[in-house]
Short mmCIF file of C-alpha atoms in Angstrom, two decimals:
data_model
loop_
_atom_site.label_atom_id
_atom_site.label_comp_id
_atom_site.label_asym_id
_atom_site.label_seq_id
_atom_site.Cartn_x
_atom_site.Cartn_y
_atom_site.Cartn_z
CA MET A 1 25.17 -10.14 12.85
CA THR A 2 25.33 -8.53 16.29
CA SER A 3 25.36 -10.42 19.48
CA ARG A 4 22.09 -8.58 20.60
CA ARG A 5 20.33 -9.81 17.51
CA ALA A 6 21.86 -13.22 17.64
CA ASP A 7 20.50 -13.42 21.16
CA GLN A 8 16.91 -12.39 20.00
CA LEU A 9 16.98 -14.93 17.63
CA ALA A 10 18.11 -17.71 19.60
CA ARG A 11 15.37 -16.83 22.13
CA ALA A 12 12.94 -16.70 19.17
CA ASN A 13 13.94 -19.99 18.20
CA ALA A 14 13.31 -21.42 21.88
CA LEU A 15 9.98 -20.41 21.86
CA SER A 16 6.90 -22.95 21.27
CA PRO A 17 4.31 -22.66 18.44
CA LEU A 18 1.11 -21.06 19.44
CA SER A 19 -1.76 -23.33 20.57
CA SER A 20 -5.00 -23.62 18.55
CA ALA A 21 -6.75 -21.29 20.81
CA ASN A 22 -3.98 -18.70 21.15
CA LEU A 23 -3.66 -18.86 17.25
CA THR A 24 -7.30 -18.16 16.86
CA MET A 25 -6.95 -14.99 19.60
CA LEU A 26 -4.19 -13.59 17.47
CA CYS A 27 -5.64 -14.18 14.19
CA ASP A 28 -8.78 -12.37 15.40
CA PHE A 29 -6.95 -9.65 16.72
CA LEU A 30 -5.10 -8.95 13.39
CA TYR A 31 -8.50 -9.17 11.49
CA ASP A 32 -10.21 -6.61 13.92
CA ARG A 33 -7.18 -4.14 13.25
CA THR A 34 -6.57 -4.55 9.55
CA GLY A 35 -9.16 -6.75 7.98
CA MET A 36 -6.39 -9.28 6.90
CA GLN A 37 -7.19 -12.99 7.08
CA PHE A 38 -4.73 -15.49 8.92
CA GLY A 39 -5.31 -18.74 10.04
CA GLU A 40 -3.99 -22.37 10.55
CA SER A 41 -2.69 -22.63 6.98
CA LYS A 42 -0.19 -19.84 7.81
CA ARG A 43 0.80 -21.09 11.01
CA TYR A 44 4.64 -21.18 10.13
CA TYR A 45 4.56 -17.67 8.89
CA ILE A 46 2.47 -16.62 11.99
CA ASP A 47 4.69 -18.32 14.60
CA ARG A 48 8.07 -17.15 13.29
CA ARG A 49 6.77 -13.44 13.55
CA ILE A 50 5.09 -13.95 16.94
CA ALA A 51 8.21 -15.43 18.28
CA ASP A 52 10.22 -12.65 16.98
CA ARG A 53 8.10 -9.94 18.66
CA MET A 54 7.90 -11.99 21.91
CA ALA A 55 11.72 -12.39 22.04
CA HIS A 56 12.14 -8.49 21.25
CA ARG A 57 10.01 -7.75 24.31
CA HIS A 58 11.78 -10.39 26.43
CA LEU A 59 8.52 -12.49 27.10
CA THR A 60 8.37 -16.29 27.08
CA ALA A 61 4.58 -16.62 27.83
CA PHE A 62 1.85 -15.70 24.81
CA ALA A 63 -0.65 -14.58 27.39
CA ASP A 64 1.77 -11.70 28.49
CA TYR A 65 2.54 -10.98 24.98
CA TYR A 66 -1.31 -10.91 24.18
CA ALA A 67 -1.90 -8.56 27.06
CA LEU A 68 0.95 -5.99 25.89
CA LEU A 69 -0.46 -6.36 22.61
CA ARG A 70 -3.62 -4.98 23.53
CA ALA A 71 -2.26 -2.46 26.20
CA GLU A 72 0.20 -0.84 23.89
CA ALA A 73 -0.77 0.81 20.60
CA ASP A 74 3.10 0.93 19.67
CA GLU A 75 3.63 -3.05 19.77
CA ALA A 76 0.29 -3.45 17.80
CA GLU A 77 1.77 -0.90 15.25
CA GLN A 78 5.08 -3.20 15.19
CA LEU A 79 3.36 -6.56 14.88
CA ILE A 80 0.99 -5.35 12.20
CA ASN A 81 4.13 -3.99 10.16
CA SER A 82 5.73 -7.40 10.49
CA PHE A 83 2.59 -9.16 8.84
CA THR A 84 2.35 -6.77 5.87
CA ILE A 85 3.56 -7.91 2.29
CA ASN A 86 5.31 -5.30 0.82
CA GLU A 87 6.28 -7.19 -2.62
CA THR A 88 6.11 -4.51 -5.62
CA TYR A 89 8.20 -2.88 -8.24
CA PHE A 90 8.31 0.18 -10.51
CA TYR A 91 6.00 -0.08 -13.18
CA ARG A 92 4.03 -2.68 -12.13
CA GLU A 93 0.66 -3.53 -14.08
CA ASP A 94 1.63 -0.25 -16.43
CA HIS A 95 -1.23 -0.80 -18.44
CA GLN A 96 -3.17 0.88 -15.70
CA LEU A 97 -0.67 3.74 -15.87
CA ALA A 98 -1.33 4.01 -19.63
CA CYS A 99 -4.83 3.97 -19.00
CA LEU A 100 -4.46 6.75 -16.36
CA SER A 101 -2.60 8.86 -18.76
CA ARG A 102 -4.62 8.32 -21.95
CA SER A 103 -7.89 8.09 -20.78
CA ILE A 104 -8.91 8.80 -17.00
CA LEU A 105 -7.10 12.07 -16.82
CA PRO A 106 -8.38 13.62 -20.16
CA GLU A 107 -11.85 12.82 -18.87
CA ILE A 108 -11.03 14.46 -15.45
CA VAL A 109 -9.45 17.56 -16.85
CA ALA A 110 -12.25 18.17 -19.21
CA SER A 111 -14.26 19.65 -16.20
CA LYS A 112 -11.15 21.44 -14.59
CA ARG A 113 -9.49 24.55 -15.53
CA PRO A 114 -5.48 24.99 -15.80
CA GLY A 115 -3.72 25.09 -12.36
CA ASP A 116 -6.75 23.19 -10.78
CA LYS A 117 -5.60 20.33 -8.14
CA ILE A 118 -5.74 16.86 -9.22
CA ARG A 119 -5.38 14.35 -6.33
CA ILE A 120 -4.07 10.99 -6.98
CA TRP A 121 -3.94 8.14 -3.92
CA SER A 122 -1.95 5.01 -4.11
CA VAL A 123 -2.80 2.47 -1.30
CA PRO A 124 -1.22 0.51 -0.27
CA CYS A 125 2.01 2.25 -1.42
CA SER A 126 4.53 -0.14 -0.19
CA SER A 127 8.27 1.26 -0.04
CA GLY A 128 7.09 3.81 -2.66
CA GLU A 129 7.21 2.12 -5.74
CA GLU A 130 3.53 2.60 -6.52
CA PRO A 131 3.21 6.19 -6.17
CA TYR A 132 6.67 7.29 -7.51
CA SER A 133 5.69 4.92 -10.59
CA ILE A 134 2.69 7.47 -11.04
CA ALA A 135 4.78 10.38 -10.93
CA ILE A 136 7.40 9.00 -13.51
CA TRP A 137 4.61 7.84 -15.63
CA LEU A 138 3.01 11.34 -15.88
CA LEU A 139 6.12 13.18 -16.31
CA GLU A 140 7.08 10.79 -19.35
CA ASN A 141 3.51 10.36 -20.76
CA TRP A 142 1.11 13.10 -20.08
CA ALA A 143 1.88 16.27 -21.91
CA LEU A 144 -0.38 18.35 -19.56
CA VAL A 145 1.34 17.34 -16.33
CA ASP A 146 2.62 20.74 -15.88
CA ALA A 147 -0.70 22.45 -16.50
CA TYR A 148 -2.41 21.31 -13.40
CA ASN A 149 -1.37 20.89 -9.68
CA VAL A 150 -1.19 17.32 -9.61
CA GLU A 151 -0.86 15.95 -6.05
CA ILE A 152 0.30 12.46 -5.31
CA VAL A 153 -0.19 10.85 -2.06
CA GLY A 154 1.10 7.26 -0.97
CA SER A 155 -0.46 5.24 2.11
CA ASP A 156 0.16 2.06 3.84
CA ILE A 157 -0.85 0.44 7.08
CA ASP A 158 2.68 -0.58 7.56
CA THR A 159 4.54 2.40 9.11
CA ALA A 160 8.08 1.09 8.90
CA ILE A 161 7.39 0.72 5.00
CA VAL A 162 6.30 4.58 4.95
CA ALA A 163 9.45 5.35 6.47
CA GLU A 164 11.30 3.34 3.71
CA ALA A 165 9.20 4.97 0.74
CA LEU A 166 10.29 8.46 2.04
CA GLU A 167 13.95 7.27 1.94
CA ALA A 168 13.33 6.03 -1.80
CA LYS A 169 16.39 3.68 -1.95
CA TYR A 170 16.13 0.55 -4.30
CA GLY A 171 17.61 -2.51 -5.30
CA ARG A 172 17.92 -3.66 -8.85
CA ARG A 173 14.65 -5.78 -8.71
CA ALA A 174 12.57 -2.93 -7.95
CA VAL A 175 13.72 -0.88 -11.18
CA MET A 176 13.94 -3.96 -13.31
CA ARG A 177 11.07 -2.69 -15.41
CA LEU A 178 12.49 0.76 -16.13
CA SER A 179 14.68 1.34 -19.07
CA PRO A 180 18.14 2.55 -18.46
CA GLU A 181 17.36 6.10 -19.79
CA LEU A 182 14.50 6.32 -16.93
CA ILE A 183 16.86 4.91 -14.52
CA GLY A 184 19.39 7.60 -15.36
CA ARG A 185 16.91 10.41 -15.58
CA TYR A 186 15.43 9.70 -12.31
CA PHE A 187 17.82 7.87 -10.10
CA GLU A 188 21.23 8.52 -8.57
CA PRO A 189 23.53 5.63 -7.71
CA ILE A 190 24.24 4.62 -4.07
CA GLU A 191 26.05 2.02 -2.17
CA ASP A 192 25.90 -1.80 -3.12
CA GLY A 193 24.34 -1.36 -6.72
CA ARG A 194 21.39 0.40 -5.41
CA VAL A 195 19.78 3.52 -6.73
CA ARG A 196 18.09 6.60 -4.93
CA LEU A 197 15.16 8.65 -6.33
CA ILE A 198 16.42 12.16 -7.28
CA ASP A 199 15.03 14.84 -4.75
CA ASP A 200 12.63 16.43 -6.91
CA LEU A 201 10.62 13.27 -7.52
CA ARG A 202 10.67 12.44 -3.95
CA GLU A 203 9.45 15.74 -3.17
CA SER A 204 6.45 15.13 -5.64
CA VAL A 205 4.93 12.56 -3.33
CA THR A 206 3.49 12.90 -0.01
CA PHE A 207 3.16 9.94 2.37
CA ALA A 208 0.98 9.12 5.26
CA PRO A 209 0.07 5.80 7.29
CA CYS A 210 -3.55 4.77 6.84
CA ASN A 211 -5.59 1.74 7.44
CA ILE A 212 -8.38 1.36 4.92
CA THR A 213 -10.49 -0.51 7.24
CA ASP A 214 -10.94 2.26 9.67
CA ALA A 215 -13.37 5.15 8.48
CA ALA A 216 -11.75 7.77 10.46
CA SER A 217 -8.03 6.72 9.12
CA VAL A 218 -9.27 7.00 5.48
CA ALA A 219 -11.28 10.39 6.00
CA ARG A 220 -7.98 12.03 7.24
CA GLN A 221 -6.60 11.72 3.62
CA GLY A 222 -9.04 13.82 2.03
CA ARG A 223 -10.92 13.16 -1.17
CA PHE A 224 -9.24 12.26 -4.46
CA ASP A 225 -9.87 12.09 -8.30
CA VAL A 226 -8.19 8.79 -8.65
CA ILE A 227 -7.33 5.97 -6.20
CA PHE A 228 -5.06 3.24 -6.93
CA CYS A 229 -5.82 -0.03 -4.45
CA ARG A 230 -4.09 -2.72 -6.18
CA ASN A 231 -3.36 -6.36 -4.63
CA LEU A 232 -4.66 -5.44 -1.51
CA LEU A 233 -8.17 -6.76 -1.22
CA ILE A 234 -7.26 -10.34 -2.11
CA TYR A 235 -6.21 -10.69 1.45
CA PHE A 236 -9.36 -9.57 3.02
CA ASP A 237 -12.49 -11.62 3.48
CA GLY A 238 -16.00 -10.48 1.99
CA ALA A 239 -16.96 -8.44 4.99
CA ALA A 240 -13.82 -6.62 5.23
CA ARG A 241 -13.60 -6.02 1.45
CA VAL A 242 -17.20 -4.44 1.75
CA ARG A 243 -15.98 -2.23 4.27
CA CYS A 244 -13.09 -0.95 2.67
CA MET A 245 -14.61 -0.18 -0.57
CA GLU A 246 -17.47 1.98 1.62
CA ASN A 247 -14.36 3.82 3.09
CA LEU A 248 -12.85 4.34 -0.23
CA LEU A 249 -15.96 5.43 -2.06
CA LYS A 250 -16.46 8.24 0.33
CA SER A 251 -12.95 9.24 -0.33
CA LEU A 252 -13.53 9.54 -4.20
CA LEU A 253 -14.85 12.55 -5.63
CA PRO A 254 -17.94 12.43 -7.65
CA GLY A 255 -16.87 11.12 -11.05
CA GLY A 256 -13.65 9.89 -9.67
CA TYR A 257 -12.09 6.64 -10.49
CA MET A 258 -10.81 3.52 -8.64
CA CYS A 259 -8.12 1.13 -10.00
CA LEU A 260 -8.02 -2.51 -8.60
CA GLY A 261 -5.15 -5.19 -9.13
CA HIS A 262 -5.57 -7.71 -12.18
CA SER A 263 -6.85 -10.28 -10.28
CA GLU A 264 -9.59 -8.32 -8.24
CA SER A 265 -13.14 -7.36 -9.17
CA MET A 266 -15.64 -4.75 -7.79
CA SER A 267 -18.54 -7.07 -9.17
CA ARG A 268 -18.94 -8.87 -5.69
CA ILE A 269 -17.81 -6.04 -3.36
CA SER A 270 -20.02 -3.14 -4.19
CA ALA A 271 -22.83 -1.98 -6.73
CA ASN A 272 -22.06 1.76 -6.19
CA PHE A 273 -19.39 1.96 -9.02
CA ILE A 274 -19.73 2.25 -12.79
CA THR A 275 -17.33 -0.35 -14.57
CA ARG A 276 -15.60 1.53 -17.35
CA ARG A 277 -13.87 -0.31 -19.92
CA PHE A 278 -11.05 1.66 -21.52
CA PRO A 279 -8.66 0.50 -24.36
CA ASP A 280 -5.99 -0.14 -21.71
CA ALA A 281 -7.73 -1.17 -18.58
CA ILE A 282 -11.11 -1.82 -16.68
CA VAL A 283 -11.29 0.72 -14.03
CA TYR A 284 -14.27 1.88 -11.84
CA GLN A 285 -16.02 5.13 -11.46
CA ARG A 286 -18.09 6.89 -8.80
CA PRO A 287 -21.18 8.30 -10.27
CA GLU A 288 -21.56 11.93 -10.28
CA GLN A 289 -24.87 11.31 -8.12
CA LEU A 290 -24.74 8.95 -5.41
#
C-alpha cells in the first residue's frame, strides 16, 4: 500500500459517522440522481464510502463535502461510482440467452432482411460480462449471427466500471460458468491467472455511460430490438421503477423485447408490455401499436 493511500485511509477512519440529518440529505441526493434507495439500514456501507471520498478531497466536515458534491459534477460521478454494485459473471441467467437465440431473435428477423441491423442493449453492463456474454452466446448458438448486422451496446451509470468493461480483463470467478473450450476460444491469458477477452470480441460491443432514471441519458442510446435490464430494479422504489421503465419503453422499437432479472416482474411496474412466456424464459414485449 502506498503511503498516500495509507494516509487517506487513516483520515477516513478518523471521520465521524454521519448524523441522521446528514444521512438523510445524502440518501436524498443519491435517490434524486440514481433512483437507488439507501437509508439507515445501510449506514455502515454509506459511512465508509463517504469517509473515503471526504478523505480523498481532504475534507473533514460533511457540510463542506455536501457543498462540493452539489457544485462539482465530477465529484458526484465519483460518489455514485462508489455506491454502485457490480456483481456479475459470464453466462449469468443463461436461460435468457437461450431464449434470445431460440425464440426472440427468430421472431425479430421474421420482419427483417439479411443484412438489417439488430440492436441489443445490456444495461447495467457492469464490467462487461453481461454484453460480452450475449456476443459469445450468439456466436456459439445462433446460426444466423453473420447474416445480420448485430450491434450490442453495454451501458452503466458507473463510469469507472464502463472503463473496466473496455479493458475486458477478468479473474477466475467471472468465467466460472464458461467451459474450458469457450475460455480458450475467446480469451487470452494475462498476469496473475487472469484472462482478457480477445480483440475481435471486445470490438463487437460498444460501451457508453447511461443513467436509466434520466430520460435524456436513455434517449441518447437510440432504440433497440432487445433490452437486457437485469437485477437493477430491485434497488429502486416503486416510483423510480416506473420512471425507469417509461424511459426504457421509449427505447424499445415497436415489437421489441425486455428481459428482466429472475426476481423482477413487470406486473407492478408497467401495463404497457405484453408478457411473453417462451420455453426458456418469461420476457416482456412492447406492442406494435402503443
